[in-house]
Coordinates of C-alpha atoms in Angstrom, one line a residue:
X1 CA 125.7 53.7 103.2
X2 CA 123.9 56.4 101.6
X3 CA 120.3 57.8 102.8
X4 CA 117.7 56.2 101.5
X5 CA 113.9 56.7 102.1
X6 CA 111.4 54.9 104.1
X7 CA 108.2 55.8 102.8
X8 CA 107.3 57.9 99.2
X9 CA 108.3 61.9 100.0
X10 CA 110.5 61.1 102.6
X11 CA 113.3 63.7 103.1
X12 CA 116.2 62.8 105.5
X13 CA 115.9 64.5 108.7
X14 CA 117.3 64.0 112.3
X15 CA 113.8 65.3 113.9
X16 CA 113.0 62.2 114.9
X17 CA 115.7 61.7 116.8
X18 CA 115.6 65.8 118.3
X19 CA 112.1 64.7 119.0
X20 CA 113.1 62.0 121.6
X21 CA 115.6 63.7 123.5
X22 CA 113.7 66.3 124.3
X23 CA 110.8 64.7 125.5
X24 CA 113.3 62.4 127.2
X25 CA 115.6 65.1 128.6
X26 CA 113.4 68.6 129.0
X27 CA 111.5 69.6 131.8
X28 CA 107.6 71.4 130.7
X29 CA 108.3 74.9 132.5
X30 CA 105.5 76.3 134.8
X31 CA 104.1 72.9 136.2
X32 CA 103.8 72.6 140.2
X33 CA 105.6 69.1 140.0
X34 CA 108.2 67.5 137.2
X35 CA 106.7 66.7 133.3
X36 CA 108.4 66.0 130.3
X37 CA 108.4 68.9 127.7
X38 CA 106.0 67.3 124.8
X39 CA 106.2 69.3 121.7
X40 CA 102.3 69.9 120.2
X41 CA 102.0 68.0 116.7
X42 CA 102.4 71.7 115.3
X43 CA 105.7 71.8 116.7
X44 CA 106.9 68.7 116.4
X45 CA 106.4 69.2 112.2
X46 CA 108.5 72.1 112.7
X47 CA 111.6 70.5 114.3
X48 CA 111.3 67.8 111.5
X49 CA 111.9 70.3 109.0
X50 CA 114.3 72.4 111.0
X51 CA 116.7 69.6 111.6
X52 CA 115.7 68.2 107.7
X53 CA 119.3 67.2 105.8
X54 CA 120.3 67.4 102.2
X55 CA 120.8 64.2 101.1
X56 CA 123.7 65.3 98.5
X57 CA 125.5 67.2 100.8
X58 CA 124.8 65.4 104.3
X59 CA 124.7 68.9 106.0
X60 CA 121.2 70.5 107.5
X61 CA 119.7 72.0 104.8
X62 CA 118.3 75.1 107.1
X63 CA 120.8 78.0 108.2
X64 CA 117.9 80.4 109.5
X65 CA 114.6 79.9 110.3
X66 CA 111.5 81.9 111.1
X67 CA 108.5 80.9 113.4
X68 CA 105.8 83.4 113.2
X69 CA 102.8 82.9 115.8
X70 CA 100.8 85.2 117.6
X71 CA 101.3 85.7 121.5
X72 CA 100.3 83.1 123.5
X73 CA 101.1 80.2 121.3
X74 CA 103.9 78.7 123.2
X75 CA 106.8 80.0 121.0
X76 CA 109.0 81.1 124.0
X77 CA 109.1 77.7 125.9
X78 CA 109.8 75.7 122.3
X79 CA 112.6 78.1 121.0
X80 CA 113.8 77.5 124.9
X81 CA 113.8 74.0 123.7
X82 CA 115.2 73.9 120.7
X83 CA 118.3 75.9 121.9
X84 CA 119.2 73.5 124.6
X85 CA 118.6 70.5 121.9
X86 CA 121.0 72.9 119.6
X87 CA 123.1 73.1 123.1
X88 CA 123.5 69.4 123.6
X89 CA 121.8 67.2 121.6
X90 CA 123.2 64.9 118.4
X91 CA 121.8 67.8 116.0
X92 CA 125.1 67.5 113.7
X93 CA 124.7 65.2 111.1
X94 CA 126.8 62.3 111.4
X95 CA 126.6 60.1 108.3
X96 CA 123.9 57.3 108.0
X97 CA 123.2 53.7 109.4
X98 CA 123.1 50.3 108.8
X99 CA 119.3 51.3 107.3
X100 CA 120.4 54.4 105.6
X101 CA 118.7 56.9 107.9
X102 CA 120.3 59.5 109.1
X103 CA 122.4 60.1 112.6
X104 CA 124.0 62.8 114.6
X105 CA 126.8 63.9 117.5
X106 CA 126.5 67.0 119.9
X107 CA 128.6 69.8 118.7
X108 CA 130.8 69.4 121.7
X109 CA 132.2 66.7 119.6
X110 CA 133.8 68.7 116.9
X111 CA 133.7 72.5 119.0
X112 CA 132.8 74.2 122.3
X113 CA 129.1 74.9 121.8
X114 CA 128.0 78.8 122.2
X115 CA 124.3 79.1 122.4
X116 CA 123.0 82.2 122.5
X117 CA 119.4 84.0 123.6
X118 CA 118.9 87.7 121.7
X119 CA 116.8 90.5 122.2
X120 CA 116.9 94.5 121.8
X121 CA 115.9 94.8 125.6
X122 CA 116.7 92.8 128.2
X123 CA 113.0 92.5 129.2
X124 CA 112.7 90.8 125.8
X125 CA 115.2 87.7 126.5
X126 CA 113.2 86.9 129.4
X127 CA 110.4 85.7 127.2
X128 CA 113.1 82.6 126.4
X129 CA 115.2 82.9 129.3
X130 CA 113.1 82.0 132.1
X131 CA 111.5 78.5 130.4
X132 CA 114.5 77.7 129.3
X133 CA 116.2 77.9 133.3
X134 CA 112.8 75.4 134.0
X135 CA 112.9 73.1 131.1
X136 CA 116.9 72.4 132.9
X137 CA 115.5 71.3 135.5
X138 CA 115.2 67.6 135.1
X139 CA 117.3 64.7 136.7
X140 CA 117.3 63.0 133.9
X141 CA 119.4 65.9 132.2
X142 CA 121.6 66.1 135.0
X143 CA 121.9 62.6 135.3
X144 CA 123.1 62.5 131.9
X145 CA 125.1 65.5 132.0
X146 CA 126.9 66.0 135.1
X147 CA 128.6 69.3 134.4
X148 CA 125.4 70.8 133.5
X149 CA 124.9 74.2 135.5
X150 CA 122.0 76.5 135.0
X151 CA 122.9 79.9 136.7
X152 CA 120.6 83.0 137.0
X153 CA 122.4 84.3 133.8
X154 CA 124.0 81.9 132.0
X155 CA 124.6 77.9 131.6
X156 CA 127.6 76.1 131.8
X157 CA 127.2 73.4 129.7
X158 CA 130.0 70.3 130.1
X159 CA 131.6 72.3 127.4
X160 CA 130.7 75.7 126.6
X161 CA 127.7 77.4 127.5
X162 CA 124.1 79.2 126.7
X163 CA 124.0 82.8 127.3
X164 CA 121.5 85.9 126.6
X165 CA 122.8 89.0 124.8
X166 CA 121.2 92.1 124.8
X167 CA 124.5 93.9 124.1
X168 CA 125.1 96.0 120.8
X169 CA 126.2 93.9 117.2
X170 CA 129.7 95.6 118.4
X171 CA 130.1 93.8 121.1
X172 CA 129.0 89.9 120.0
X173 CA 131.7 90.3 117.3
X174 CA 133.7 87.7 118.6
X175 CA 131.1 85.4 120.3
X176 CA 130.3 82.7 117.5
X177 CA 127.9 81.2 118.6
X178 CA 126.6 77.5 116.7
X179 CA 123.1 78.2 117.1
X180 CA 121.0 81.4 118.3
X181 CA 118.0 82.9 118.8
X182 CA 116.6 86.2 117.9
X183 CA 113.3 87.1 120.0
X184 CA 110.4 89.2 118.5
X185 CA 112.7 90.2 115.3
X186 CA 109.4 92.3 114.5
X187 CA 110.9 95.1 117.0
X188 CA 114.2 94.8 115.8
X189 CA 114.9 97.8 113.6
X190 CA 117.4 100.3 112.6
X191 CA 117.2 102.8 115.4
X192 CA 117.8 100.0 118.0
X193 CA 120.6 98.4 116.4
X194 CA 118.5 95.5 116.3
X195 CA 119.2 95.1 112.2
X196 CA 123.0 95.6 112.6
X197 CA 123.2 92.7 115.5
X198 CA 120.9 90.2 113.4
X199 CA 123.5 90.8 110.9
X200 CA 126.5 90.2 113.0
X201 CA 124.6 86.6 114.4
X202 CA 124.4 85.4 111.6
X203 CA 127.6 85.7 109.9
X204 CA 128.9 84.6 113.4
X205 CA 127.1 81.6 112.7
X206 CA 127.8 81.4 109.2
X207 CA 131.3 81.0 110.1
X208 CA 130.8 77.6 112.4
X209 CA 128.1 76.1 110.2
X210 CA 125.5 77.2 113.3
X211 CA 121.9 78.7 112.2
X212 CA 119.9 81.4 113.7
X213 CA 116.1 80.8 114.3
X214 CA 113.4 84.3 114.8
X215 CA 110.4 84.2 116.9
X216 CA 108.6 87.3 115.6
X217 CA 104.9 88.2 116.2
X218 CA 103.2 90.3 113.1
X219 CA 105.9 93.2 111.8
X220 CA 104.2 96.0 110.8
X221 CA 105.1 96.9 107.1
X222 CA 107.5 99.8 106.5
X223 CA 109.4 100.0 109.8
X224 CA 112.3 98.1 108.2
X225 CA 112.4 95.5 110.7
X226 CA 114.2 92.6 110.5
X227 CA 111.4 90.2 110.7
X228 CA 110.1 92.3 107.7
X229 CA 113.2 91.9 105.9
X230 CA 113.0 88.3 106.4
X231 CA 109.6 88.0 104.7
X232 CA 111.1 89.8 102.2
X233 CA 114.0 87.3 101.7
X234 CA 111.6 84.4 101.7
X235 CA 109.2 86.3 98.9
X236 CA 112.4 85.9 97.2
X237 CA 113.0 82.7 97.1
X238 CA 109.8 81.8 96.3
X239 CA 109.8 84.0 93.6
X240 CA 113.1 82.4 92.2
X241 CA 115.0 85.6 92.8
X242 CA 117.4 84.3 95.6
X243 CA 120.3 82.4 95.1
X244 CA 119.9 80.7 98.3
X245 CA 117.3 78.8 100.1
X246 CA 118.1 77.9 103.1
X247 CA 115.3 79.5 105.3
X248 CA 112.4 77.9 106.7
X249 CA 110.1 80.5 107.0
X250 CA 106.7 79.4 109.0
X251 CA 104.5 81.8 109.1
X252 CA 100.9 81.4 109.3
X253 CA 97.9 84.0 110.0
X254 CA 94.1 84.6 110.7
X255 CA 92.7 85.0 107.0
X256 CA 92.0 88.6 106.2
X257 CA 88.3 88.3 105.7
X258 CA 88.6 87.5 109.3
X259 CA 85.9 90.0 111.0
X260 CA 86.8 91.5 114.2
X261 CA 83.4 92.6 115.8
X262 CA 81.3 88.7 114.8
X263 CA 82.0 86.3 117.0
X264 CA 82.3 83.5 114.9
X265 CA 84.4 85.1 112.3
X266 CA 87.2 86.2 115.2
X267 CA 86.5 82.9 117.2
X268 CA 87.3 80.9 113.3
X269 CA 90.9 83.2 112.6
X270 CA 91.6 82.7 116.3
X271 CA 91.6 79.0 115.8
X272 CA 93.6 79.1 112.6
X273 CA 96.2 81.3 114.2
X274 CA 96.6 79.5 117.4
X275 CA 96.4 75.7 115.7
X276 CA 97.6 73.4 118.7
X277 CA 97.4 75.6 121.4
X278 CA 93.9 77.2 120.8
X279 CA 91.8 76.2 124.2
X280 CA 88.5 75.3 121.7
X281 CA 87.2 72.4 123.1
X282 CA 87.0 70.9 119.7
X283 CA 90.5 70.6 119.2
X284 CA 92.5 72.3 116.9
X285 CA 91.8 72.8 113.2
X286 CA 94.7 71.7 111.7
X287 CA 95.2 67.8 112.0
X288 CA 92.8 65.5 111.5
X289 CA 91.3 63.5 113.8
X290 CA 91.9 67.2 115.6
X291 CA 94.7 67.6 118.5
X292 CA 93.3 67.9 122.0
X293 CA 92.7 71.6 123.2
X294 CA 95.8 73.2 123.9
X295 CA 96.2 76.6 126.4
X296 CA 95.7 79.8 124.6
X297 CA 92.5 80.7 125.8
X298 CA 90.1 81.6 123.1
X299 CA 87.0 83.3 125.2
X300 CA 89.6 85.6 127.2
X301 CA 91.7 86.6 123.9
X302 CA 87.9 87.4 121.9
X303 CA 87.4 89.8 125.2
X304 CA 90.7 91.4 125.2
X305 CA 90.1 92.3 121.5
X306 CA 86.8 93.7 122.5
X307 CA 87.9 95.9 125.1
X308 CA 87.5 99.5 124.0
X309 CA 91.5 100.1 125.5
X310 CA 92.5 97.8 122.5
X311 CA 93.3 99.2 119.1
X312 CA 92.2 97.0 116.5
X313 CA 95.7 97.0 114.4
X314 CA 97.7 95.7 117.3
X315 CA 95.0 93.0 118.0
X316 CA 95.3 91.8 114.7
X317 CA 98.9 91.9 115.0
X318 CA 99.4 90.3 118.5
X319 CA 96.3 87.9 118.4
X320 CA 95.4 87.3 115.0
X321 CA 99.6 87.6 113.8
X322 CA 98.2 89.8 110.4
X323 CA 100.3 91.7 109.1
X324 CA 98.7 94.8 108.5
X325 CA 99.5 98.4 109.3
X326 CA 100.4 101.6 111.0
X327 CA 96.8 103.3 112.2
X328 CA 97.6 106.1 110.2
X329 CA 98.4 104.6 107.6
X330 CA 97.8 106.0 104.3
X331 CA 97.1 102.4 102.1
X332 CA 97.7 99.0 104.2
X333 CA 99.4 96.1 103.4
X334 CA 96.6 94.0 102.5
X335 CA 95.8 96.9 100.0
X336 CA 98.7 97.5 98.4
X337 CA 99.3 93.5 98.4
X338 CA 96.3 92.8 96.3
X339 CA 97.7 94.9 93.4
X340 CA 100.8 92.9 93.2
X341 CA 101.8 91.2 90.0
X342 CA 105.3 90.3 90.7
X343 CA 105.7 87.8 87.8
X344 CA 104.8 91.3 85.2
X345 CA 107.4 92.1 82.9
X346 CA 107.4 95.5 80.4
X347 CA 108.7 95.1 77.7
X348 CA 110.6 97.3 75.5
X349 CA 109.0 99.9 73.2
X350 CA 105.9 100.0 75.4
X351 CA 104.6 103.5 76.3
X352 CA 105.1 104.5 79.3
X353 CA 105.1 107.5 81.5
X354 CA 108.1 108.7 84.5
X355 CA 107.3 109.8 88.4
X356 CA 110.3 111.2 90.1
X357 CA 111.0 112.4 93.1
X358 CA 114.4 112.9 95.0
X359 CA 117.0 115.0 97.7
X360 CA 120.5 115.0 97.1
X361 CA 122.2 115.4 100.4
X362 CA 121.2 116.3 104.4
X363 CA 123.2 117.5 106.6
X364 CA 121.5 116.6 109.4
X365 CA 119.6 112.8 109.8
X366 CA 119.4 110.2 107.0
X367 CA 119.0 111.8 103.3
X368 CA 115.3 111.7 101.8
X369 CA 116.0 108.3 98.8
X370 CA 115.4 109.7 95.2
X371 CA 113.3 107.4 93.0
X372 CA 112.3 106.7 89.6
X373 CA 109.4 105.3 88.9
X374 CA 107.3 103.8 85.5
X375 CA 104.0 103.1 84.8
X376 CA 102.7 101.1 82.0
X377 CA 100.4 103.3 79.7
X378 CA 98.2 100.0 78.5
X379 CA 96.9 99.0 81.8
X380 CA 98.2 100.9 84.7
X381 CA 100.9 98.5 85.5
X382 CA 103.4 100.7 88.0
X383 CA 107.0 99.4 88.2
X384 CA 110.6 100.5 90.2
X385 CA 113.3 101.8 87.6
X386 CA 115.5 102.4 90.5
X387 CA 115.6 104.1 93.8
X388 CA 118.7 105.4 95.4
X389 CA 118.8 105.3 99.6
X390 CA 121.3 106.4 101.9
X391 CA 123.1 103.1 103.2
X392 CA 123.2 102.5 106.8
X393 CA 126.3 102.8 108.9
X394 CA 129.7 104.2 107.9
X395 CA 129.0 103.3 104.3
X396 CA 126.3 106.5 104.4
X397 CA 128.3 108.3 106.4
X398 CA 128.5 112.1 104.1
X399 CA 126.4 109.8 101.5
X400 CA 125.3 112.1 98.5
X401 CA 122.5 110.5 96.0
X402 CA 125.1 109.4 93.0
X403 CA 123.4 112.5 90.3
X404 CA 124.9 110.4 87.6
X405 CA 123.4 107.1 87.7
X406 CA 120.3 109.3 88.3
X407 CA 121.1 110.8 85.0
X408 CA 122.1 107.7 83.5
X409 CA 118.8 106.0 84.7
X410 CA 116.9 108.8 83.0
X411 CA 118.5 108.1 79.8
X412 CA 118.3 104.8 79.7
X413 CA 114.5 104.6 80.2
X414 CA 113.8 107.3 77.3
X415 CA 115.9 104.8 75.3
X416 CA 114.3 101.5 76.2
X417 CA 110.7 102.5 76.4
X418 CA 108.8 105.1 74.6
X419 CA 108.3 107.7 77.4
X420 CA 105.3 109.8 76.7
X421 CA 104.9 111.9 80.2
X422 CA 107.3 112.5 82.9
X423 CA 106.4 114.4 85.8
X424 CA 109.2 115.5 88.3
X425 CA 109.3 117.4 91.7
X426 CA 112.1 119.9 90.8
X427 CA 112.8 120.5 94.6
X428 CA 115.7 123.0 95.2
X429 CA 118.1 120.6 95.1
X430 CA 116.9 118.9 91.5
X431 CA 115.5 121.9 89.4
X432 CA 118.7 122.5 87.6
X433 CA 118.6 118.5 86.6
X434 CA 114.5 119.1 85.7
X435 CA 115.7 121.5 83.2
X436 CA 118.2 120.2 81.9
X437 CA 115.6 117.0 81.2
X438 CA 113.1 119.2 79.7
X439 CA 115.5 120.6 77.5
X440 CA 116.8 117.0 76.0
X441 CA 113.4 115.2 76.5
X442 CA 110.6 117.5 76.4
X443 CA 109.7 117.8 72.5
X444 CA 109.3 113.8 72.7
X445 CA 106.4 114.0 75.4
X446 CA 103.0 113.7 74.5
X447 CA 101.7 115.2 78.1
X448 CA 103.2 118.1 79.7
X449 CA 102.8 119.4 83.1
X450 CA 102.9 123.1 81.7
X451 CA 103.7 124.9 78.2
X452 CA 106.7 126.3 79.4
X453 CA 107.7 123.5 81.9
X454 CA 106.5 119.9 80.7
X455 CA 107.9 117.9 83.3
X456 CA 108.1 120.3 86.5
X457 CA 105.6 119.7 88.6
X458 CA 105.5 120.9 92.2
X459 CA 104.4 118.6 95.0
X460 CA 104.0 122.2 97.0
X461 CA 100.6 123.0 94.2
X462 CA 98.4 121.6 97.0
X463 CA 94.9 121.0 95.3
X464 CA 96.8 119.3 92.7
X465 CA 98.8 117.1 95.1
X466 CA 95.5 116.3 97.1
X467 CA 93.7 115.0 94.1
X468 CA 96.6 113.2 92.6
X469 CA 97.1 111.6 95.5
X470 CA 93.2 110.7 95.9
X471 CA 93.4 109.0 92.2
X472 CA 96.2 106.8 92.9
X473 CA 94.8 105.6 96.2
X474 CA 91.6 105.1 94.7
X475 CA 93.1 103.3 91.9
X476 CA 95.0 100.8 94.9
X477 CA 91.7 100.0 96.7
X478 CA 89.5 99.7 93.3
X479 CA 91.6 97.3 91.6
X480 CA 92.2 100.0 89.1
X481 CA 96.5 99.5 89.5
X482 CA 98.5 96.8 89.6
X483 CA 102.4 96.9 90.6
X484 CA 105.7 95.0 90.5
X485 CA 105.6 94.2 94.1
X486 CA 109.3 95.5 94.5
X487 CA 111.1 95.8 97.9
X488 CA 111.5 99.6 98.2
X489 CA 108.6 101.1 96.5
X490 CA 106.1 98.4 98.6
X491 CA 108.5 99.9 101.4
X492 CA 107.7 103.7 100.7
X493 CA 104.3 103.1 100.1
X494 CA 103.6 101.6 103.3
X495 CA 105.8 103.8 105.1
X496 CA 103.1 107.5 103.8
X497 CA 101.3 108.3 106.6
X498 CA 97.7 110.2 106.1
X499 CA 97.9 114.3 107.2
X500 CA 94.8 116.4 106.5
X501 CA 95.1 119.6 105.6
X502 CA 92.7 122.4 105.1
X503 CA 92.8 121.5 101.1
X504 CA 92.6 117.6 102.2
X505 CA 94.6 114.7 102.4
X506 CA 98.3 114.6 101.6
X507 CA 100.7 112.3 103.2
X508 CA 104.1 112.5 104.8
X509 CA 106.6 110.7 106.8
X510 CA 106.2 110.2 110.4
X511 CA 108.0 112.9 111.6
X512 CA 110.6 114.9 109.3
X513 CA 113.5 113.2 110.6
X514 CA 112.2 109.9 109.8
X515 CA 114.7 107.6 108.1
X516 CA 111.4 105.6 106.6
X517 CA 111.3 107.5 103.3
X518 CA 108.4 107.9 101.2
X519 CA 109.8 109.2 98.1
X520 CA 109.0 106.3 96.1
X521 CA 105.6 106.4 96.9
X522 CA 105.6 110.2 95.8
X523 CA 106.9 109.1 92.2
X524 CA 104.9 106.4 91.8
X525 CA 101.8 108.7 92.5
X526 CA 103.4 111.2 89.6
X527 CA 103.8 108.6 87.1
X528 CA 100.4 107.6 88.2
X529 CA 99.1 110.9 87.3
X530 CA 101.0 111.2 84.3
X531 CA 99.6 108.3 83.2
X532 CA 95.9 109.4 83.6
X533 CA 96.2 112.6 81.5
X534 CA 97.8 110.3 78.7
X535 CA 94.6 108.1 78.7
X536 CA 92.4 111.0 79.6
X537 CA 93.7 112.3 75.6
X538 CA 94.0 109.2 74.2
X539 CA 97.5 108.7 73.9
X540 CA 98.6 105.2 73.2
X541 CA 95.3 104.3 71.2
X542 CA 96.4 103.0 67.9
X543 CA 99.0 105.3 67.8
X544 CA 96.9 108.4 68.4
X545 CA 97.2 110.8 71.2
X546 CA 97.9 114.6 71.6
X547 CA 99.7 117.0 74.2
X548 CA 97.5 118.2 76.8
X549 CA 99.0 120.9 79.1
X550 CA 97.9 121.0 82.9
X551 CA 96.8 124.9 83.8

């Protein structure tokens, strides 16, 4: 019989059923004597949407999942939870009943179940691992499931078991696991191998019909991590630019206003952030009539965020789960956010101006990327064209930036806009390609860096560089700019770090060898410029305009 709903907006799912064997079958971990694991209202709505079904297919609807809360919220005990329901459980979908609702069957019933528990440290699969060795402990579990055998480190299920890895993405090749859980994704980045093995669990589970489920805290914007990436795929979808939706990404956060030194302001985003499990003796503010206090205690987190030995970023991060910044940041998140007008299109024929920036090859550490980058004459509005970044892996393994879909990218934008500046760090490895621009485009360009060379300009002419970059960050945090919101220039931008120098600020990477480029962010601020000295003489004003030439 097919599905068929119950009440108005009801979407099949086998929470309900999730629901009840866990309360029935799960131990609460860190209680003196036995209690039943209840999931919070908070979480509850959560496992009703993670175990939701598509009523055309009859499969689960989700293959990956994201819960983002900030520490203390409870997220290790519930994702312990969920992978023994994943373990065990009738989480399969099964066909429908006499009613038309939905049922289910273990997975033992179709394969041997492989649960796993991931981190980048050891230390990190702890924050799942130990609950989940308590929540076993229940005779009803064992009552039910005889063969059951929680060991120190690993459980052998009746058929197949629940295991942590903290081994490399190498080594879990072959381990295809049905469901799995990646632990504070926000710390899983390149360097670590953290992005390679998130890669390899999933298509692991890809291949069995499993899903994988992250429990970050804030990411910081720019390290590349894969909780960051994850937010990026979900911005995606939203945005209709992903052929794929099956993610349920929860994420919520202390609203940005949220004021760190006023008590009531914190004690308000505190409340948000923690929903359920906030202490407040008026219950929680999401659910009305409100839940009963929960156990993240309020008063102790507002004095830990106090403390003088805390830095306010990481508070907001950990506490507050904002995503913000790094503390030397050179524009946050929230600033560069605000600017974003993803939807904006340019359209053909519109005047423009070019920032580019690039390296061709290193022989040492990951290539700087090479970008091009546009900016709307009009109104400011900056845009990517393209950036080119060395792949990770073997695929970037003697990786050279490809010079002729630089080239090609060049020409194209001269023929679909009408370029009237285009400012360009030569470099050493680029000045050959600078001139042979000049030569082909220069005559068309209404604004020229120099009379001999009207697109060369050197990012090493520090007072320029100072107050170019002081104009395009003044132009973020005034409202002044507005941008496409693409990955890899939002990427670069967040990834500049402030250095002062004796002329003032200019900004860098984090160290030289840093593979968290910035280049972007460098053309984007030259298009920027160019842009400026266009409107500073009038060029795009009823057609008017003449060449102005920077001494």
């Amino acid at each position: 019989m097919p599905w068929r709903p119950s009440r108005p907006g009801e979407r099949p799912t086998l929470g309900p059923l999730i629901l009840d064997w866990i309360i029935e079958y799960l131990a609460a971990p860190d209680r003196a004597e036995f209690e039943p694991f209840v999931p919070t209202l908070e979480q509850a709505q959560f496992i009703l949407r993670w175990f939701e079904i598509d009523p055309h297919t009859g499969r689960r609807k989700h293959r990956r999942g994201v819960i983002s809360r900030p520490r203390g919220w409870g997220k290790s005990p519930f994702l312990a939870a969920l992978a023994i329901a994943e373990a065990l459980a009738p989480v399969v979908p099964d066909g429908w009943d006499a009613d038309g609702q939905p049922v289910g069957k273990p997975w033992s019933q179709i394969r041997t179940p492989f649960v796993q528990v991931a981190a980048v440290s050891e230390a990190q699969t702890k924050n799942s691992w130990a609950p989940l060795l308590e929540m076993l402990d229940s005779d009803a579990l064992i009552d039910a499931y005889p063969r059951l055998e929680p060991l120190d480190t690993f459980v052998n299920l009746p058929r197949g078991r629940i295991e942590p890895v903290t081994s490399s993405a190498r080594s879990v090749k072959g381990n295809k696991a049905v469901f799995a859980i990646l632990d504070q994704t926000e710390e899983w980045v390149p360097s670590n191998g953290g992005v390679r093995l998130a890669e390899v669990m999933r298509i692991n589970a890809a291949k069995l019909g499993g899903a994988t489920i992250e429990s970050p805290n804030a990411f910081t914007p720019g390290e590349e991590s894969v909780a960051e990436q994850s937010a990026e795929f979900y911005k995606n979808i939203l945005e209709g630019k992903a052929k794929d939706g099956g993610l349920l990404y929860d994420h919520r956060e202390a609203p940005p206003e949220t004021d760190l030194d006023d008590r009531e302001s914190l004690m308000a985003g505190l409340r948000l952030a923690y929903g359920d499990s906030a202490d407040h003796p008026d219950g929680c503010v999401l659910h009305e009539p409100p839940c009963q206090p929960g156990w993240s205690p309020l008063d102790r987190i507002v004095a830990d965020i106090w403390d003088l030995g805390t830095d306010p970023q990481t508070a907001r991060a950990d506490f507050l789960n904002q995503i913000t910044h790094a503390s030397d940041a050179w524009l946050s998140q929230p600033e560069w956010a605000s600017c974003a007008s993803p939807g904006e299109a340019v359209a053909d024929g519109e005047r423009i101006t070019l920032g580019f920036d690039g390296s061709r090859h290193r022989n040492r550490g990951v290539t700087d990327a090479t970008a091009l980058i546009g900016c709307r004459v009009s109104d400011g509005f900056v845009f990517e064209i393209a950036v080119w970044e060395q792949p990770d892996g073997l695929a970037g393994k003697d990786w050279w930036v490809p010079v002729m879909e630089v080239n090609a990218a060049v020409r194209k934008a001269f023929s679909r806009y009408k370029v009237v500046g285009f400012y360009a760090d030569p470099a050493a490895d680029w000045r050959s390609f600078v001139a042979e621009w000049e030569y082909t485009y220069g005559r068309r360009l209404r604004v020229r860096a120099s009379q001999q060379h009207p697109i060369e300009w050197w990012m090493n002419r520090t007072q320029l560089v100072v107050r170019a970059l002081e104009q395009f960050h003044a132009a973020v945090v005034n409202g002044e700019l507005t941008h496409d919101g693409s990955y890899a220039l939002t990427r670069h931008v967040l990834n500049a770090r402030r250095r002062v120098s004796r002329s003032g600020l200019q900004i860098a990477k984090e160290h030289p060898d840093s593979r968290r480029k910035i280049d972007a962010a460098v053309a984007a601020t030259l298009a920027w410029q160019a842009r400026l000295d266009a409107v500073a003489k009038g060029v795009g004003r009823r057609g008017r305009g003449r060449a102005v030439v920077l001494s």
